[in-house]
Short mmCIF file of C-alpha atoms in Angstrom, two decimals:
data_model
loop_
_atom_site.label_atom_id
_atom_site.label_comp_id
_atom_site.label_asym_id
_atom_site.label_seq_id
_atom_site.Cartn_x
_atom_site.Cartn_y
_atom_site.Cartn_z
CA MET A 269 49.47 -39.99 175.23
CA GLU A 270 50.72 -43.53 175.56
CA ILE A 271 54.43 -43.85 174.82
CA LEU A 272 55.79 -47.38 174.27
CA THR A 273 59.37 -48.50 173.90
CA GLU A 274 60.36 -50.10 170.63
CA ARG A 275 60.30 -53.51 172.28
CA ALA A 276 56.86 -52.88 173.82
CA GLN A 277 55.63 -51.86 170.38
CA ALA A 278 56.84 -55.23 169.05
CA PHE A 279 54.74 -56.96 171.72
CA ARG A 280 51.74 -54.78 170.88
CA GLN A 281 52.07 -55.56 167.15
CA ALA A 282 52.28 -59.31 167.77
CA ILE A 283 49.21 -59.25 170.02
CA THR A 284 47.27 -57.09 167.56
CA ALA A 285 48.15 -59.41 164.68
CA PHE A 286 46.86 -62.42 166.61
CA ILE A 287 43.57 -60.74 167.59
CA ASP A 288 43.03 -59.44 164.05
CA GLY A 289 43.63 -62.92 162.68
CA ARG A 290 41.01 -64.36 165.02
CA ARG A 291 38.56 -61.63 164.03
CA ASP A 292 39.07 -62.16 160.30
CA ALA A 293 38.60 -65.90 160.67
CA LYS A 294 35.37 -65.31 162.57
CA LEU A 295 33.97 -62.73 160.15
CA LYS A 296 34.87 -64.82 157.09
CA GLY A 297 34.94 -61.72 154.93
CA ASP A 298 31.72 -60.18 156.28
CA ASP A 299 33.06 -56.89 157.64
CA ASN A 300 29.54 -55.54 158.22
CA ASP A 301 28.93 -57.66 161.33
CA GLY A 302 29.66 -54.97 163.91
CA ASP A 303 28.76 -57.10 166.93
CA ILE A 304 31.44 -59.70 166.14
CA ALA A 305 34.00 -57.08 165.18
CA ALA A 306 33.46 -55.26 168.48
CA LYS A 307 34.40 -58.39 170.45
CA TYR A 308 37.82 -58.30 168.81
CA GLU A 309 38.74 -54.80 169.81
CA TYR A 310 42.20 -54.97 171.39
CA GLY A 311 41.27 -54.21 175.01
CA ILE A 312 37.91 -55.98 174.91
CA TRP A 313 39.37 -59.25 173.61
CA LEU A 314 42.26 -59.21 176.11
CA ALA A 315 39.89 -58.58 179.02
CA ASP A 316 37.71 -61.48 177.92
CA ALA A 317 40.75 -63.72 177.44
CA ALA A 318 42.04 -62.85 180.92
CA ARG A 319 38.65 -63.82 182.32
CA ARG A 320 38.47 -67.11 180.41
CA VAL A 321 42.02 -68.26 181.12
CA ASN A 322 40.91 -69.79 184.43
CA GLN A 323 38.79 -72.25 182.39
CA ILE A 324 41.92 -73.96 181.09
CA GLN A 325 45.11 -75.26 182.68
CA ALA A 326 48.60 -76.04 181.42
CA VAL A 327 49.61 -79.60 182.33
CA THR A 328 52.06 -82.34 181.43
CA HIS A 329 50.03 -85.30 182.73
CA VAL A 330 46.41 -85.58 181.60
CA LEU A 331 43.76 -87.41 183.60
CA LYS A 332 41.14 -87.57 180.84
CA ALA A 333 43.50 -89.58 178.66
CA THR A 334 42.88 -92.39 181.14
CA HIS A 335 39.10 -92.02 180.95
CA PRO A 336 37.18 -89.20 179.20
CA ASP A 337 34.66 -88.97 182.04
CA ALA A 338 37.25 -88.57 184.79
CA ARG A 339 36.80 -85.30 186.67
CA GLY A 340 39.89 -85.28 188.89
CA SER A 341 43.18 -83.40 188.77
CA SER A 342 45.68 -83.23 185.96
CA LEU A 343 49.23 -82.19 186.87
CA HIS A 344 51.98 -79.93 185.59
CA LEU A 345 55.34 -81.50 186.40
CA ALA A 346 58.36 -80.04 184.65
CA PRO A 347 60.43 -83.01 183.39
CA ILE A 348 63.66 -81.52 184.69
CA ASN A 349 62.24 -81.64 188.25
CA LEU A 350 61.24 -85.31 188.07
CA PRO A 351 63.36 -88.09 189.58
CA GLN A 352 66.06 -89.03 187.10
CA HIS A 353 65.65 -92.77 186.57
CA ARG A 354 67.59 -94.94 184.13
CA GLU A 355 64.35 -96.05 182.49
CA ILE A 356 62.76 -94.06 179.67
CA GLY A 357 60.26 -91.54 180.96
CA SER A 358 59.13 -87.93 180.98
CA HIS A 359 62.25 -86.91 182.92
CA LEU A 360 64.32 -87.35 179.74
CA LEU A 361 62.50 -84.49 178.00
CA GLY A 362 64.46 -81.90 179.98
CA ASP A 363 63.54 -78.33 179.04
CA THR A 364 62.30 -79.24 175.56
CA PHE A 365 58.78 -80.43 176.17
CA ALA A 366 55.34 -79.46 174.95
CA GLU A 367 52.88 -78.31 177.56
CA ASP A 368 49.35 -79.56 177.17
CA ILE A 369 46.10 -77.76 177.92
CA VAL A 370 43.01 -79.22 179.58
CA GLY A 371 39.69 -77.64 180.45
CA ASN A 372 37.03 -75.89 178.43
CA ALA A 373 37.77 -76.45 174.75
CA ALA A 374 36.05 -73.14 173.96
CA ALA A 375 38.88 -71.31 175.74
CA LEU A 376 41.74 -72.96 173.84
CA ASP A 377 42.16 -69.80 171.76
CA VAL A 378 43.58 -68.18 174.90
CA PHE A 379 46.41 -70.71 174.93
CA LYS A 380 47.07 -70.13 171.24
CA PHE A 381 47.37 -66.44 172.07
CA LEU A 382 49.85 -67.15 174.84
CA LYS A 383 51.92 -69.27 172.43
CA THR A 384 52.49 -66.24 170.19
CA GLU A 385 56.26 -65.74 169.98
CA VAL A 386 58.21 -62.54 170.32
CA GLU A 387 62.01 -62.59 170.27
CA GLY A 388 61.93 -66.38 170.13
CA LYS A 389 59.87 -66.86 173.31
CA ARG A 390 56.18 -67.27 173.98
CA LEU A 391 54.13 -64.46 175.46
CA PHE A 392 53.37 -66.89 178.27
CA ASP A 393 57.08 -67.21 179.07
CA TRP A 394 57.52 -63.43 179.10
CA MET A 395 54.53 -63.11 181.42
CA GLN A 396 55.97 -65.59 183.87
CA GLU A 397 59.10 -63.44 183.92
CA ALA A 398 56.95 -60.33 184.57
CA ASP A 399 58.38 -58.61 181.52
CA ALA A 400 57.82 -54.84 181.87
CA ASP A 401 57.58 -54.13 178.12
CA LEU A 402 54.94 -56.83 177.65
CA GLN A 403 52.96 -55.48 180.59
CA ALA A 404 53.08 -51.99 179.10
CA ALA A 405 51.94 -53.36 175.74
CA LEU A 406 48.87 -55.04 177.24
CA SER A 407 47.23 -51.90 178.56
CA ALA A 408 47.96 -48.26 179.22
CA ASP A 409 46.44 -48.73 182.66
CA ALA A 410 49.20 -50.22 184.81
CA GLU A 411 46.82 -51.86 187.27
CA THR A 412 44.79 -53.54 184.51
CA ALA A 413 47.94 -54.69 182.73
CA GLN A 414 49.29 -56.21 185.94
CA GLU A 415 46.00 -58.04 186.60
CA TRP A 416 46.03 -59.49 183.11
CA MET A 417 49.65 -60.57 183.46
CA GLN A 418 48.81 -62.39 186.69
CA ALA A 419 45.70 -63.97 185.17
CA PHE A 420 47.55 -65.28 182.13
CA SER A 421 50.46 -66.51 184.26
CA SER A 422 48.01 -68.63 186.26
CA LEU A 423 47.74 -70.99 183.30
CA ILE A 424 50.19 -73.14 185.28
CA ARG A 425 48.81 -73.70 188.73
CA ALA A 426 49.15 -76.35 191.37
CA GLU A 427 46.11 -77.54 193.24
CA SER A 428 46.48 -77.49 197.01
CA GLN A 429 44.84 -80.90 197.22
CA PRO A 430 44.86 -83.05 194.03
CA VAL A 431 41.61 -84.94 193.53
CA SER A 432 41.12 -88.38 192.05
CA HIS A 433 37.94 -89.77 190.51
CA VAL A 434 36.07 -93.05 190.32
CA ALA A 435 36.82 -93.24 186.58
CA ALA A 436 40.57 -92.83 187.13
CA LYS A 437 42.78 -95.91 187.10
CA GLN A 438 44.17 -96.79 190.51
CA LEU A 439 46.29 -99.58 191.87
CA TYR A 440 47.46 -100.74 195.27
CA TRP A 441 51.26 -100.92 195.56
CA LEU A 442 52.89 -102.97 198.27
CA VAL A 443 55.31 -100.73 200.17
CA GLY A 444 55.83 -102.97 203.19
CA GLU A 445 56.79 -106.59 203.71
CA GLU A 446 53.43 -108.17 204.52
CA PRO A 447 51.07 -108.55 201.55
CA THR A 448 48.20 -109.74 203.77
CA ASP A 449 48.18 -106.44 205.70
CA ASN A 450 46.07 -103.76 204.01
CA ALA A 451 48.03 -101.05 205.82
CA GLU A 452 51.16 -102.10 203.91
CA TYR A 453 49.81 -100.79 200.60
CA GLN A 454 49.97 -97.36 198.98
CA LEU A 455 47.17 -96.38 196.59
CA LEU A 456 48.63 -95.03 193.34
CA GLN A 457 46.97 -93.31 190.40
CA PRO A 458 49.02 -93.56 187.19
CA LEU A 459 48.68 -90.50 184.97
CA PHE A 460 49.11 -90.29 181.19
CA SER A 461 52.20 -88.24 180.30
CA SER A 462 50.94 -86.15 177.42
CA ALA A 463 54.30 -84.41 177.07
CA LEU A 464 56.09 -87.74 176.55
CA ALA A 465 53.35 -89.07 174.25
CA HIS A 466 53.66 -85.96 172.10
CA LYS A 467 57.42 -86.42 171.76
CA VAL A 468 57.01 -90.08 170.86
CA HIS A 469 54.31 -89.18 168.34
CA ALA A 470 56.61 -86.63 166.69
CA ASP A 471 59.47 -89.15 166.41
CA ILE A 472 57.23 -91.83 164.93
CA GLN A 473 55.66 -89.40 162.47
CA ALA A 474 59.13 -88.37 161.34
CA ALA A 475 60.08 -92.03 160.87
CA ARG A 476 56.91 -92.79 158.92
CA PHE A 477 56.56 -89.67 156.82
CA GLY A 478 59.81 -87.71 157.19
CA GLU A 479 61.81 -86.73 154.12
CA GLU A 480 64.93 -88.64 155.18
CA ASN A 481 63.07 -91.92 155.52
CA LYS A 482 61.21 -91.27 152.27
CA LEU A 483 64.53 -91.02 150.44
CA ALA A 484 65.76 -94.21 152.14
CA ARG A 485 62.63 -96.13 151.12
CA GLN A 486 62.88 -94.81 147.58
CA ALA A 487 66.51 -95.94 147.36
CA ARG A 488 65.48 -99.39 148.52
CA ARG A 489 62.73 -99.63 145.90
CA GLU A 490 65.14 -98.53 143.20
CA ASN A 491 67.92 -100.76 144.56
CA SER A 492 70.25 -97.78 144.70
CA ALA A 493 72.79 -96.62 147.26
CA TYR A 494 71.69 -94.32 150.07
CA ASP A 495 74.13 -92.48 152.32
CA GLY A 496 72.01 -91.99 155.41
CA SER A 497 70.18 -93.72 158.22
CA TYR A 498 66.74 -95.31 158.28
CA HIS A 499 64.40 -95.51 161.27
CA ASP A 500 61.36 -97.72 161.64
CA TYR A 501 58.85 -98.58 164.35
CA ARG A 502 57.21 -101.95 163.78
CA GLY A 503 54.15 -103.47 165.36
CA LEU A 504 52.58 -100.11 166.20
CA VAL A 505 49.02 -99.80 167.46
CA VAL A 506 47.02 -96.57 167.35
CA ARG A 507 44.89 -95.68 170.35
CA LYS A 508 42.31 -93.02 169.52
CA LEU A 509 41.47 -90.74 172.43
CA GLY A 510 38.38 -88.58 172.44
CA GLY A 511 36.58 -90.16 169.52
CA THR A 512 35.24 -87.47 167.16
CA LYS A 513 36.14 -84.74 169.68
CA PRO A 514 39.81 -85.22 170.59
CA GLN A 515 39.91 -81.64 171.93
CA ASN A 516 37.79 -82.80 174.86
CA ILE A 517 40.80 -84.74 176.12
CA SER A 518 43.45 -82.05 175.70
CA GLN A 519 44.95 -79.57 173.26
CA LEU A 520 47.92 -81.74 172.27
CA ASN A 521 45.61 -84.71 171.79
CA SER A 522 43.61 -82.54 169.40
CA GLU A 523 46.77 -81.58 167.51
CA ARG A 524 47.51 -85.29 167.10
CA GLY A 525 43.98 -85.92 165.85
CA GLY A 526 43.43 -88.16 168.85
CA VAL A 527 46.20 -90.49 167.64
CA ASN A 528 48.37 -91.95 170.38
CA TYR A 529 50.86 -94.60 169.32
CA LEU A 530 51.43 -97.70 171.40
CA LEU A 531 54.76 -99.45 170.87
CA ALA A 532 54.75 -103.21 170.47
CA SER A 533 54.51 -104.93 173.84
CA LEU A 534 55.20 -108.54 172.94
CA PRO A 535 56.98 -111.49 174.52
CA PRO A 536 60.72 -111.29 173.81
CA HIS A 537 62.12 -113.16 170.84
CA TRP A 538 64.49 -115.52 172.57
CA ASN A 539 67.85 -116.17 170.97
CA THR A 540 68.13 -119.75 169.87
CA SER A 541 71.22 -120.21 172.01
CA ASP A 542 69.18 -119.38 175.11
CA ARG A 543 66.97 -122.41 174.42
CA ILE A 544 69.78 -124.91 173.82
CA LYS A 545 70.19 -127.17 176.80
CA VAL A 546 73.75 -128.17 177.61
CA LEU A 547 73.19 -129.60 181.08
CA ASN A 548 71.27 -132.76 181.98
CA VAL A 549 71.23 -133.89 178.34
CA ASP A 550 73.22 -136.62 176.62
CA SER A 551 73.74 -134.70 173.39
CA VAL A 552 73.21 -131.16 172.07
CA PHE A 553 72.00 -132.58 168.77
CA HIS A 554 68.54 -132.87 170.30
CA SER A 555 68.34 -129.07 169.90
CA PHE A 556 70.08 -128.75 166.52
CA TYR A 557 66.88 -129.28 164.52
CA PHE A 558 65.40 -126.07 165.98
CA PHE A 559 68.44 -123.90 165.26
CA ASP A 560 68.06 -121.10 162.70
CA ASP A 561 67.56 -122.54 159.16
CA VAL A 562 68.25 -126.19 159.96
CA ALA A 563 64.62 -127.36 159.62
CA GLU A 564 64.21 -125.59 156.25
CA LEU A 565 67.48 -126.99 154.90
CA LEU A 566 66.60 -130.46 156.12
CA LYS A 567 63.21 -130.25 154.41
CA ALA A 568 64.82 -129.12 151.15
CA LEU A 569 67.33 -131.99 151.28
CA SER A 570 64.72 -134.64 152.02
CA SER A 571 62.46 -133.31 149.25
CA LEU A 572 65.34 -133.52 146.80
CA LEU A 573 66.22 -137.09 147.76
CA LEU A 574 62.60 -138.26 147.86
CA SER A 575 62.06 -136.96 144.33
CA ASP A 576 64.59 -139.58 143.11
CA PRO A 577 66.39 -137.08 140.86
CA ASP A 578 68.57 -138.12 137.95
CA ALA A 579 72.18 -138.81 138.88
CA VAL A 580 73.55 -135.82 136.99
CA LYS A 581 75.95 -133.02 137.84
CA ALA A 582 73.17 -130.56 138.72
CA THR A 583 71.67 -132.98 141.23
CA ARG A 584 75.04 -133.65 142.80
CA GLU A 585 75.85 -129.96 143.09
CA LYS A 586 72.47 -129.19 144.68
CA ARG A 587 72.90 -132.00 147.18
CA GLU A 588 76.43 -130.87 148.00
CA ALA A 589 75.24 -127.29 148.48
CA LEU A 590 72.58 -128.40 150.95
CA ALA A 591 75.03 -130.63 152.80
CA GLN A 592 77.52 -127.75 153.04
CA ALA A 593 74.81 -125.40 154.25
CA LEU A 594 73.86 -127.84 156.99
CA GLY A 595 77.52 -128.18 157.92
CA GLN A 596 77.79 -124.40 158.20
CA GLN A 597 74.69 -124.36 160.40
CA LEU A 598 76.42 -126.88 162.65
CA ALA A 599 79.44 -124.58 162.98
CA LEU A 600 77.18 -121.61 163.80
CA PHE A 601 75.27 -123.79 166.26
CA GLY A 602 78.49 -124.47 168.14
CA GLU A 603 79.47 -120.80 168.05
CA SER A 604 76.12 -119.73 169.50
CA ILE A 605 76.58 -122.08 172.46
CA ARG A 606 80.14 -120.92 173.09
CA PHE A 607 78.98 -117.31 173.00
CA ALA A 608 76.12 -117.94 175.44
CA GLN A 609 78.09 -119.93 178.03
CA GLU A 610 80.90 -118.99 180.40
CA PRO A 611 84.22 -120.80 179.89
CA GLY A 612 84.40 -123.91 182.03
CA TRP A 613 80.66 -124.63 182.04
CA SER A 614 81.35 -128.22 180.97
CA GLN A 615 82.92 -128.84 184.40
CA HIS A 616 79.48 -128.67 185.98
CA PRO A 617 78.40 -131.95 187.63
CA ASP A 618 75.17 -131.94 185.58
CA CYS A 619 77.04 -131.90 182.25
CA ARG A 620 76.53 -135.35 180.69
CA LEU A 621 77.70 -134.52 177.18
CA PRO A 622 80.23 -136.80 175.45
CA GLN A 623 83.81 -135.63 175.73
CA CYS A 624 83.99 -134.61 172.07
CA GLN A 625 81.00 -132.30 172.45
CA ARG A 626 82.50 -130.73 175.56
CA LEU A 627 85.77 -130.12 173.67
CA TRP A 628 83.85 -128.60 170.76
CA LEU A 629 81.55 -126.36 172.79
CA ASP A 630 83.80 -125.34 175.71
CA PRO A 631 87.23 -124.77 174.13
CA GLU A 632 88.21 -121.87 176.42
CA ARG A 633 88.13 -124.26 179.36
CA ILE A 634 91.74 -125.19 178.53
CA GLU A 635 92.80 -121.64 179.45
CA LEU A 636 91.52 -122.08 183.00
CA LEU A 637 93.75 -123.30 185.81
CA PRO A 638 93.20 -126.98 186.61
CA ARG A 639 91.01 -127.55 189.65
CA GLU A 640 92.87 -129.05 192.60
CA GLU A 641 90.26 -131.72 193.26
CA HIS A 642 89.87 -132.51 189.53
CA GLN A 643 93.36 -131.85 188.25
CA ALA A 644 93.71 -135.15 186.42
CA GLU A 645 90.34 -134.71 184.71
CA ASP A 646 91.18 -131.18 183.57
CA GLU A 647 94.63 -132.15 182.31
CA GLN A 648 93.06 -135.01 180.34
CA PHE A 649 90.56 -132.54 178.86
CA ASN A 650 93.38 -130.21 177.80
CA ALA A 651 95.38 -133.02 176.25
CA ALA A 652 92.35 -134.30 174.32
CA TYR A 653 91.70 -130.83 172.93
CA GLN A 654 95.29 -130.44 171.78
CA TRP A 655 95.25 -133.89 170.20
CA GLY A 656 92.50 -132.52 167.98
CA ASP A 657 90.52 -135.57 166.81
CA TRP A 658 87.22 -134.28 168.25
CA PRO A 659 86.08 -132.72 164.90
CA ASP A 660 85.96 -136.25 163.43
CA GLU A 661 83.77 -137.43 166.28
CA ILE A 662 81.45 -134.40 166.00
CA ALA A 663 81.14 -134.99 162.26
CA GLY A 664 80.18 -138.58 163.00
CA TYR A 665 77.51 -137.45 165.44
CA PHE A 666 76.22 -135.04 162.81
CA ALA A 667 76.04 -137.71 160.11
CA SER A 668 74.18 -140.09 162.42
CA TRP A 669 71.74 -137.34 163.40
CA LEU A 670 71.15 -136.34 159.79
CA ASN A 671 70.54 -139.89 158.64
CA ALA A 672 68.08 -140.38 161.48
CA GLN A 673 66.21 -137.24 160.44
CA LEU A 674 66.12 -138.28 156.78
CA HIS A 675 64.96 -141.75 157.77
CA LYS A 676 61.91 -140.14 159.42
CA THR A 677 60.91 -138.72 156.03
CA GLY A 678 60.79 -142.16 154.42
CA LEU A 679 64.33 -142.47 153.11
CA THR A 680 65.74 -145.89 153.97
CA THR A 681 69.34 -145.85 152.75
CA VAL A 682 71.38 -142.67 152.82
CA GLY A 683 75.14 -142.60 152.66
CA ASP A 684 76.83 -140.52 155.35
CA ALA A 685 80.35 -140.03 153.94
CA GLU A 686 79.47 -136.78 152.20
CA TYR A 687 77.70 -135.37 155.24
CA THR A 688 80.54 -136.36 157.52
CA TYR A 689 83.05 -134.58 155.32
CA CYS A 690 80.95 -131.39 155.04
CA ALA A 691 80.33 -131.28 158.78
CA LYS A 692 83.98 -131.78 159.65
CA GLN A 693 85.09 -129.19 157.12
CA ALA A 694 82.66 -126.62 158.46
CA ILE A 695 83.72 -127.22 162.05
CA VAL A 696 87.42 -127.10 161.25
CA ASP A 697 87.04 -123.94 159.14
CA ALA A 698 85.11 -122.19 161.89
CA ASP A 699 86.85 -123.49 164.99
CA GLY A 700 89.96 -125.38 164.09
CA PRO A 701 93.13 -124.03 162.50
CA VAL A 702 93.25 -120.57 164.04
CA SER A 703 91.95 -121.45 167.48
CA LEU A 704 93.83 -124.71 167.73
CA GLN A 705 97.08 -123.15 166.63
CA HIS A 706 96.54 -120.27 169.03
CA ARG A 707 96.00 -122.55 171.99
CA ALA A 708 98.37 -125.40 171.24
CA PRO A 709 101.77 -125.29 173.03
CA GLY A 710 104.55 -123.97 170.83
CA GLY A 711 102.15 -123.02 168.05
CA VAL A 712 101.66 -126.64 166.93
CA ALA A 713 98.04 -127.65 166.30
#
């Protein structure tokens, strides 16, 4: 009489429940089909599963995801054993990764069986640890049980000689110094990391359909407060693998319905400050038109003036608001350049900007020690900054630039006093009192 420990009985019950579930799904309520029922007898099904397990293989990197007709090797590489690079990759998954299955799709039920959990771990994991209670639960015959344990454990196996295929993607990578020498290249075959793709898919699905993001989107629609975070992936593209039969690629691909997300791979959106030339130009105002909202504000102002509005309070207030907005853009324009450049950049021989623009855009230069060979020039720069009349000159440049832009739209006579005032005020508010007082000797601006 077979005597099992309590723990072995738990394994036996879990295995029996799985096999019975498969049988019931196959019979679909027709309990009179004895031939089908016989195949799902405990020992008969396990023996068949142990035979069929060699038709599938546990992997992390799937070849068929590259091309469905590829017949080469897929690999099982535990992420924790991969080189730990700074870049994002499979190595970041650590111990928490999903193993994929490739091979005969008709044998995928064997993997589902091995995923059955007992005490929080898969049967497959217990088999790899040669668990004695699990082995006893498989069969009363010790030799048969051991054979089945070894067969099921072979789900992860390394090929002695990995094989590529004509349908696999390959590339030549230069490993030497001479690109004209064919011997200096290494032939590489990139493999699709199904484990990483599955993790990315799960994160994106959670962002798109997760409860937390649903609540955040609902709060936005209702214009109500939401105490939480919101995640979004924009510019996604879906790559369908396997067509109508995603299981032919792999098990995880089938679970995803063949959906594999591609993140946006687009040219970077350059910061405006990166495109503002400060060397080899006579004025930075050549770039001001392309800064942030300047073009839109300029268009709105010219449209207002060209419409010849009535000289009433509403017209004056609208014109003042646009002038102030342009002045604020000028202050932000200056700040973006100061943020993007290292202090002292205006000392460069190729800097041809007027002195007032150098003072405006390179104020931290005064905190640098004067250069021995240019001491007089640097001292003059510091004195001019402390004198503090450069905002007037910048405002004058702004007014001249603005009038030139408005003249291009067909306006012939435009006063510049208002624009000069708004520009100077914006610059002084953003750059003047605090910074000037901070830098001026004795606290006098």
